[in-house]
Amino acid sequence: MNTILENIVTRRSVRAFNEQTINKEDLDQIITAAVYAPSGMNRQSWHFTVIQNKEKMEKLAGIMEKRLGMEPNSYHFYNANVLIMVSNEKDNQNGLADSACAMENIFLMANGLGIGSVWINQLHGICDDEPIREILQELGVPDHHVVWGMAALGFTDRKPEPRERKEGTVHYVL
Ligand SMILES: Cc1cc2nc3c(=O)[nH]c(=O)nc-3n(C[C@H](O)[C@H](O)[C@H](O)COP(=O)(O)O)c2cc1C
């Protein structure tokens, strides 16, 4: 990866992870990238819950699937090797924006290391439902936090090509 722009342009959402494990050094760099994201008023009130345990991921997916009214065994995290929950204080008006900055840092750091990633979005609307909050507590997510997004991470055998961008989304005022 030569430049920051090359990293940004080549990042793609990956939805099929293989069994290769992310090593500790790489994961540490990804977490460092996350915590160095900007945050409104520099509050840094986020929390990163880094899940490497497959059984716990499967348990979470099962509980979410039920709550979302989905077919048994249809909801999963694409066989992610690591799942990072990005949560923030419920009353922080910048919670989503701060979390999104941290998520993008995670994705770009992962891409720079040859690791695939995708945003998983289904948790934030159901965080305070009882069975969901129970498992969030078990995983160590602070009670006064909402999970704004999860980053599923892992290696892939099917890295998607860069995508075309829509025309007409930019204009310059000179
Ligand atoms: C806020 C947000 C929520 C997303 N939620 C999901 C999701 O729940 N599941 C998923 O597979 N991809 C999800 N994505 C990934 C988008 O579908 C993806 O970024 C988009 O299709 C563009 O593809 P690219 O990331 O490969 O450029 C989400 C992305 C964002 C920014």
XYZ file of N, CA and C and ligand atoms in Angstrom:
553
model
N 0.852 -1.191 0.000
C 0.000 0.000 0.000
C 0.890 1.244 0.000
N 0.860 2.011 -1.113
C 1.809 3.121 -1.213
C 1.322 4.421 -0.605
N 0.058 4.736 -0.820
C -0.416 6.041 -0.349
C -1.714 5.877 0.428
N -2.040 6.950 1.148
C -3.309 6.951 1.873
C -4.459 6.838 0.876
N -4.356 7.546 -0.255
C -5.447 7.505 -1.242
C -5.616 6.088 -1.805
N -4.502 5.417 -2.049
C -4.590 4.037 -2.557
C -5.315 3.151 -1.535
N -5.013 3.358 -0.275
C -5.690 2.602 0.783
C -7.197 2.877 0.742
N -7.558 4.158 0.658
C -8.987 4.528 0.674
C -9.708 3.939 -0.540
N -9.068 4.041 -1.703
C -9.722 3.615 -2.943
C -9.847 2.083 -3.017
N -8.914 1.372 -2.430
C -8.947 -0.100 -2.536
C -9.740 -0.765 -1.411
N -10.127 -0.004 -0.387
C -10.932 -0.627 0.678
C -12.293 -1.024 0.135
N -12.698 -2.231 0.400
C -14.034 -2.693 0.015
C -14.616 -3.504 1.161
N -15.928 -3.517 1.261
C -16.563 -4.362 2.271
C -16.385 -5.821 1.884
N -15.968 -6.609 2.845
C -15.735 -8.041 2.629
C -16.804 -8.815 3.394
N -17.430 -9.763 2.717
C -18.519 -10.508 3.360
C -18.304 -12.012 3.314
N -17.044 -12.415 3.223
C -16.710 -13.850 3.280
C -15.289 -13.957 3.808
N -15.187 -14.292 5.093
C -13.867 -14.393 5.707
C -13.438 -15.853 5.771
N -12.118 -16.070 5.625
C -11.602 -17.436 5.743
C -11.151 -17.691 7.189
N -10.481 -18.804 7.400
C -10.152 -19.218 8.780
C -8.870 -18.565 9.317
N -8.165 -17.805 8.479
C -6.891 -17.209 8.932
C -7.114 -16.239 10.096
N -6.224 -16.348 11.073
C -6.369 -15.549 12.288
C -5.602 -14.231 12.171
N -6.187 -13.174 12.691
C -5.495 -11.875 12.746
C -4.521 -11.920 13.924
N -3.245 -11.590 13.674
C -2.300 -11.685 14.790
C -2.398 -10.472 15.718
N -1.821 -10.622 16.900
C -1.977 -9.614 17.948
C -1.407 -8.258 17.528
N -0.246 -8.315 16.841
C 0.397 -7.062 16.410
C -0.515 -6.266 15.467
N -1.112 -6.973 14.510
C -2.024 -6.305 13.571
C -3.256 -5.770 14.306
N -3.797 -6.595 15.201
C -4.992 -6.164 15.931
C -4.683 -4.934 16.792
N -3.517 -4.935 17.404
C -3.123 -3.768 18.207
C -3.067 -2.505 17.349
N -2.547 -2.647 16.120
C -2.475 -1.470 15.230
C -3.872 -0.994 14.843
N -4.768 -1.944 14.620
C -6.152 -1.592 14.251
C -6.819 -0.838 15.407
N -6.582 -1.309 16.619
C -7.178 -0.644 17.795
C -6.540 0.737 18.000
N -5.252 0.836 17.767
C -4.595 2.148 17.881
C -5.211 3.129 16.882
N -5.437 2.649 15.652
C -6.061 3.512 14.630
C -7.442 3.959 15.110
N -8.175 3.062 15.727
C -9.529 3.404 16.201
C -9.480 4.502 17.249
N -8.615 4.347 18.236
C -8.626 5.305 19.352
C -8.004 6.652 18.961
N -7.326 6.694 17.807
C -6.781 7.974 17.334
C -7.737 8.706 16.397
N -8.960 8.235 16.270
C -9.952 8.950 15.447
C -10.309 10.275 16.125
N -10.768 11.236 15.337
C -11.237 12.476 15.972
C -12.562 12.239 16.680
N -12.855 13.085 17.678
C -14.167 12.983 18.344
C -14.626 14.378 18.741
N -15.939 14.594 18.679
C -16.504 15.908 19.016
C -16.068 16.329 20.414
N -15.528 17.526 20.516
C -15.004 18.089 21.773
C -13.954 17.189 22.421
N -13.354 16.365 21.592
C -12.311 15.418 22.044
C -12.765 14.586 23.244
N -14.059 14.214 23.250
C -14.569 13.489 24.424
C -14.028 12.063 24.522
N -13.774 11.441 23.365
C -13.250 10.049 23.380
C -14.078 9.172 24.321
N -15.390 9.376 24.281
C -16.252 8.650 25.219
C -16.672 7.288 24.668
N -16.059 6.891 23.589
C -16.365 5.591 22.972
C -15.790 4.438 23.770
N -16.239 3.239 23.437
C -15.642 2.029 24.001
C -15.564 1.000 22.873
N -14.465 0.272 22.840
C -14.263 -0.737 21.801
C -14.255 -2.106 22.459
N -15.219 -2.919 22.116
C -15.304 -4.266 22.674
C -14.803 -5.219 21.587
N -13.661 -5.815 21.842
C -12.977 -6.598 20.798
C -13.231 -8.085 21.065
N -14.042 -8.683 20.224
C -14.459 -10.078 20.458
C -13.688 -11.001 19.517
N -12.956 -11.921 20.132
C -12.175 -12.872 19.331
C -12.676 -14.299 19.535
N -13.692 -14.431 20.366
C -14.195 -15.746 20.740
C -15.394 -16.107 19.842
N -15.206 -17.149 19.017
C -16.228 -17.516 18.018
C -17.544 -17.934 18.662
N -17.436 -18.646 19.793
C -18.668 -19.100 20.465
C -19.503 -17.910 20.902
N -18.811 -16.881 21.434
C -19.548 -15.688 21.888
C -20.142 -14.934 20.699
N -19.405 -14.913 19.578
C -19.956 -14.268 18.370
C -21.216 -14.991 17.925
N -21.139 -16.338 17.939
C -22.297 -17.120 17.485
C -23.486 -16.931 18.412
N -23.190 -16.854 19.722
C -24.270 -16.633 20.687
C -24.936 -15.281 20.425
N -24.121 -14.262 20.202
C -24.654 -12.921 19.923
C -25.501 -12.948 18.641
N -24.972 -13.573 17.584
C -25.700 -13.626 16.308
C -27.042 -14.329 16.498
N -27.055 -15.407 17.296
C -28.284 -16.174 17.528
C -29.338 -15.326 18.235
N -28.910 -14.579 19.240
C -29.858 -13.743 20.003
C -30.373 -12.599 19.119
N -29.466 -12.017 18.329
C -29.880 -10.925 17.434
C -30.856 -11.436 16.369
N -30.552 -12.594 15.828
C -31.375 -13.199 14.780
C -32.819 -13.392 15.260
N -32.931 -13.877 16.493
C -34.253 -14.096 17.078
C -34.985 -12.765 17.216
N -34.273 -11.778 17.765
C -34.876 -10.464 17.993
C -35.274 -9.797 16.670
N -34.487 -10.058 15.620
C -34.755 -9.441 14.311
C -35.801 -10.230 13.518
N -36.269 -11.342 14.110
C -37.309 -12.157 13.468
C -36.814 -12.876 12.230
N -35.546 -13.245 12.244
C -34.974 -13.914 11.073
C -35.012 -15.432 11.222
N -34.860 -16.123 10.120
C -34.828 -17.589 10.110
C -33.661 -18.090 10.958
N -33.837 -19.238 11.650
C -32.722 -19.796 12.420
C -31.481 -20.012 11.547
N -30.348 -19.679 12.090
C -29.041 -19.824 11.435
C -28.868 -19.016 10.150
N -29.654 -17.937 9.999
C -29.505 -17.137 8.778
C -28.681 -15.871 9.031
N -28.534 -15.498 10.313
C -27.805 -14.266 10.622
C -26.434 -14.606 11.173
N -25.413 -13.967 10.637
C -24.038 -14.266 11.073
C -23.164 -13.063 10.733
N -21.923 -13.160 11.121
C -20.988 -12.056 10.859
C -19.958 -12.458 9.795
N -20.411 -13.211 8.826
C -19.590 -13.589 7.667
C -18.345 -14.378 8.067
N -18.444 -15.111 9.185
C -17.305 -15.894 9.687
C -16.120 -14.993 10.065
N -16.441 -13.825 10.624
C -15.386 -12.883 11.031
C -14.440 -13.533 12.031
N -13.187 -13.164 11.943
C -12.207 -13.635 12.913
C -12.247 -12.771 14.174
N -12.498 -11.486 13.962
C -12.609 -10.551 15.092
C -13.809 -9.637 14.823
N -14.544 -9.352 15.893
C -15.677 -8.430 15.800
C -15.407 -7.297 16.793
N -15.399 -6.065 16.291
C -15.179 -4.927 17.198
C -16.474 -4.134 17.303
N -17.016 -4.099 18.525
C -18.219 -3.280 18.757
C -17.759 -1.880 19.115
N -18.321 -0.900 18.428
C -17.990 0.487 18.744
C -19.222 1.104 19.400
N -19.079 1.392 20.686
C -20.220 1.943 21.421
C -19.860 3.317 21.965
N -20.906 4.054 22.329
C -20.683 5.399 22.859
C -21.817 5.745 23.811
N -21.598 6.754 24.629
C -22.611 7.141 25.609
C -23.914 7.502 24.909
N -25.028 7.023 25.486
C -26.335 7.237 24.848
C -26.648 8.714 24.674
N -26.204 9.542 25.620
C -26.581 10.956 25.548
C -25.532 11.814 24.837
N -24.556 11.192 24.210
C -23.563 11.965 23.442
C -24.116 12.228 22.040
N -24.412 13.502 21.760
C -25.009 13.841 20.457
C -24.067 13.544 19.302
N -22.782 13.445 19.587
C -21.809 13.123 18.541
C -21.469 11.630 18.517
N -22.229 10.842 19.252
C -21.889 9.421 19.393
C -21.752 8.691 18.069
N -22.724 8.904 17.179
C -22.671 8.198 15.892
C -21.518 8.721 15.034
N -21.374 10.052 15.004
C -20.305 10.632 14.173
C -18.937 10.170 14.672
N -18.738 10.221 15.983
C -17.444 9.792 16.553
C -17.191 8.311 16.240
N -18.246 7.518 16.394
C -18.091 6.075 16.153
C -17.779 5.804 14.687
N -18.422 6.583 13.796
C -18.181 6.369 12.358
C -16.735 6.714 11.992
N -16.209 7.778 12.620
C -14.789 8.126 12.369
C -13.893 6.964 12.821
N -14.189 6.417 13.985
C -13.373 5.306 14.503
C -13.530 4.069 13.615
N -14.753 3.831 13.135
C -14.983 2.665 12.266
C -14.160 2.787 10.982
N -14.166 3.964 10.384
C -13.408 4.122 9.138
C -11.907 3.947 9.392
N -11.435 4.469 10.529
C -10.014 4.239 10.862
C -9.719 2.742 10.965
N -10.648 2.013 11.577
C -10.478 0.551 11.698
C -10.401 -0.072 10.301
N -11.337 0.313 9.434
C -11.385 -0.284 8.087
C -10.107 0.019 7.303
N -9.647 1.270 7.395
C -8.468 1.650 6.605
C -7.202 1.006 7.159
N -7.096 0.954 8.471
C -5.915 0.282 9.052
C -5.924 -1.185 8.650
N -7.093 -1.813 8.745
C -7.201 -3.235 8.356
C -6.796 -3.396 6.887
N -7.327 -2.545 6.020
C -7.004 -2.656 4.591
C -5.507 -2.508 4.354
N -4.899 -1.578 5.077
C -3.449 -1.372 4.946
C -2.648 -2.602 5.341
N -3.250 -3.439 6.180
C -2.565 -4.659 6.638
C -3.002 -5.893 5.830
N -3.823 -5.661 4.793
C -4.297 -6.781 3.974
C -5.440 -7.554 4.620
N -6.112 -6.908 5.568
C -7.218 -7.561 6.296
C -8.544 -6.961 5.821
N -9.529 -7.823 5.583
C -10.839 -7.372 5.108
C -11.717 -6.920 6.265
N -12.748 -6.153 5.918
C -13.629 -5.624 6.969
C -14.991 -5.288 6.385
N -15.979 -5.222 7.272
C -17.299 -4.712 6.877
C -18.016 -4.173 8.110
N -18.831 -3.144 7.881
C -19.667 -2.570 8.948
C -20.885 -3.472 9.136
N -21.197 -3.815 10.360
C -22.419 -4.571 10.685
C -23.315 -3.638 11.496
N -24.533 -3.441 11.042
C -25.336 -2.302 11.509
C -26.549 -2.630 12.372
N -26.860 -3.901 12.564
C -28.184 -4.226 13.095
C -28.356 -4.018 14.600
N -27.264 -3.794 15.319
C -27.360 -3.807 16.777
C -27.903 -2.515 17.386
N -27.643 -1.370 16.754
C -27.884 -0.122 17.495
C -29.342 0.110 17.859
N -30.272 -0.364 17.014
C -31.693 -0.137 17.309
C -32.258 -1.060 18.375
N -31.519 -2.098 18.728
C -32.087 -3.124 19.628
C -31.256 -3.308 20.897
N -30.296 -2.391 21.099
C -29.359 -2.510 22.236
C -30.021 -2.647 23.595
N -31.167 -1.972 23.754
C -31.766 -1.945 25.082
C -32.865 -2.976 25.264
N -33.065 -3.839 24.298
C -33.977 -4.972 24.496
C -33.322 -5.921 25.489
N -34.125 -6.486 26.373
C -33.543 -7.205 27.505
C -32.526 -8.298 27.144
N -32.875 -9.246 26.265
C -31.882 -10.299 26.000
C -30.615 -9.774 25.334
N -30.778 -8.676 24.573
C -29.612 -8.096 23.898
C -28.724 -7.406 24.935
N -29.354 -6.596 25.812
C -28.560 -5.883 26.833
C -27.843 -6.882 27.732
N -28.516 -7.993 27.992
C -27.878 -9.025 28.842
C -26.581 -9.526 28.225
N -26.615 -9.828 26.948
C -25.375 -10.346 26.319
C -24.346 -9.224 26.159
N -24.811 -7.993 25.951
C -23.858 -6.882 25.872
C -23.135 -6.728 27.212
N -23.896 -6.894 28.304
C -23.290 -6.822 29.649
C -22.254 -7.926 29.813
N -22.639 -9.113 29.372
C -21.738 -10.276 29.472
C -20.431 -10.002 28.703
N -20.558 -9.274 27.594
C -19.378 -8.987 26.758
C -18.594 -7.772 27.252
N -19.165 -7.048 28.216
C -18.446 -5.916 28.810
C -18.739 -4.566 28.187
N -19.835 -4.465 27.410
C -20.225 -3.158 26.865
C -20.835 -2.342 28.006
N -20.361 -1.105 28.231
C -20.914 -0.315 29.337
C -22.437 -0.149 29.214
N -23.128 -0.220 30.352
C -24.600 -0.169 30.371
C -25.174 1.119 29.790
N -24.433 2.228 29.936
C -24.965 3.506 29.467
C -24.538 3.789 28.018
N -24.117 2.743 27.323
C -23.675 2.914 25.934
C -24.658 2.318 24.938
N -24.693 2.919 23.756
C -25.383 2.322 22.618
C -24.293 1.855 21.640
N -24.516 0.694 21.055
C -23.540 0.196 20.058
C -23.929 0.784 18.702
N -23.076 1.633 18.168
C -23.385 2.300 16.901
C -23.023 1.453 15.691
N -22.070 0.577 15.868
C -21.690 -0.269 14.741
C -20.736 -1.356 15.202
N -20.633 -2.375 14.374
C -19.647 -3.427 14.639
C -18.795 -3.568 13.388
N -17.504 -3.712 13.597
C -16.606 -3.970 12.475
C -16.259 -5.458 12.492
N -16.689 -6.164 11.443
C -16.299 -7.567 11.289
C -14.992 -7.582 10.510
N -14.019 -8.326 11.012
C -12.677 -8.321 10.411
C -12.177 -9.732 10.159
N -11.398 -9.870 9.115
C -10.771 -11.165 8.848
C -10.084 -11.147 7.493
N -9.452 -12.261 7.183
C -8.829 -12.401 5.861
C -9.856 -13.009 4.906
N -9.638 -12.762 3.619
C -10.594 -13.278 2.639
C -9.871 -13.848 1.425
N -10.516 -14.805 0.776
C -9.977 -15.337 -0.482
C -10.598 -14.604 -1.674
N -11.593 -13.753 -1.388
C -12.342 -13.091 -2.470
C -12.367 -11.592 -2.255
N -11.221 -10.945 -2.459
C -11.205 -9.492 -2.232
C -11.886 -8.779 -3.401
N -12.947 -8.018 -3.121
C -13.642 -7.335 -4.221
C -12.781 -6.238 -4.841
N -13.018 -5.992 -6.128
C -12.326 -4.912 -6.855
C -12.860 -3.560 -6.395
N -12.045 -2.494 -6.562
C -12.569 -1.148 -6.273
C -13.836 -0.882 -7.084
N -14.744 -0.105 -6.520
C -16.033 0.168 -7.170
C -16.042 1.514 -7.869
N -16.844 1.586 -8.955
C -17.054 2.884 -9.619
C -17.714 3.846 -8.632
N -17.421 5.117 -8.756
C -18.083 6.135 -7.934
C -19.166 6.830 -8.743
N -20.238 7.248 -8.085
C -21.311 7.981 -8.766
C -20.786 9.329 -9.237
N -21.237 9.728 -10.412
C -20.892 11.064 -10.927
C -21.800 12.097 -10.275
N -21.345 13.342 -10.268
C -22.223 14.459 -9.897
C -22.430 14.646 -8.407
N -21.591 14.059 -7.576
C -21.769 14.239 -6.131
C -20.878 15.355 -5.564
N -20.125 16.016 -6.470
C -19.214 17.071 -6.019
C -19.381 18.280 -6.923
N -19.428 19.478 -6.369
C -19.230 20.652 -7.206
C -18.356 21.654 -6.476
N -17.632 22.393 -7.254
C -16.677 23.357 -6.693
C -17.238 24.763 -6.780
N -17.079 25.523 -5.753
C -17.492 26.926 -5.761
C -16.205 27.749 -5.783
N -16.008 28.433 -6.905
C -14.726 29.164 -7.068
C -14.906 30.651 -6.845
C -23.556 2.919 8.175
C -23.256 1.663 7.384
C -23.960 0.512 7.670
C -23.668 -0.677 6.976
N -24.285 -1.834 7.346
C -23.946 -2.983 6.747
C -24.490 -4.219 7.214
O -25.220 -4.281 8.194
N -24.101 -5.354 6.572
C -23.246 -5.333 5.505
O -22.943 -6.400 4.955
N -22.702 -4.175 5.051
C -23.020 -3.018 5.658
N -22.432 -1.843 5.255
C -21.488 -1.843 4.129
C -22.086 -1.163 2.892
O -23.083 -1.976 2.332
C -20.950 -0.884 1.906
O -20.034 0.021 2.498
C -21.457 -0.296 0.585
O -22.241 -1.230 -0.114
C -20.302 0.145 -0.328
O -19.425 -0.934 -0.588
P -17.866 -0.855 -0.200
O -17.771 -0.731 1.301
O -17.295 -2.146 -0.680
O -17.288 0.354 -0.876
C -22.688 -0.660 5.940
C -21.980 0.520 5.675
C -22.232 1.656 6.405
C -21.402 2.891 6.141
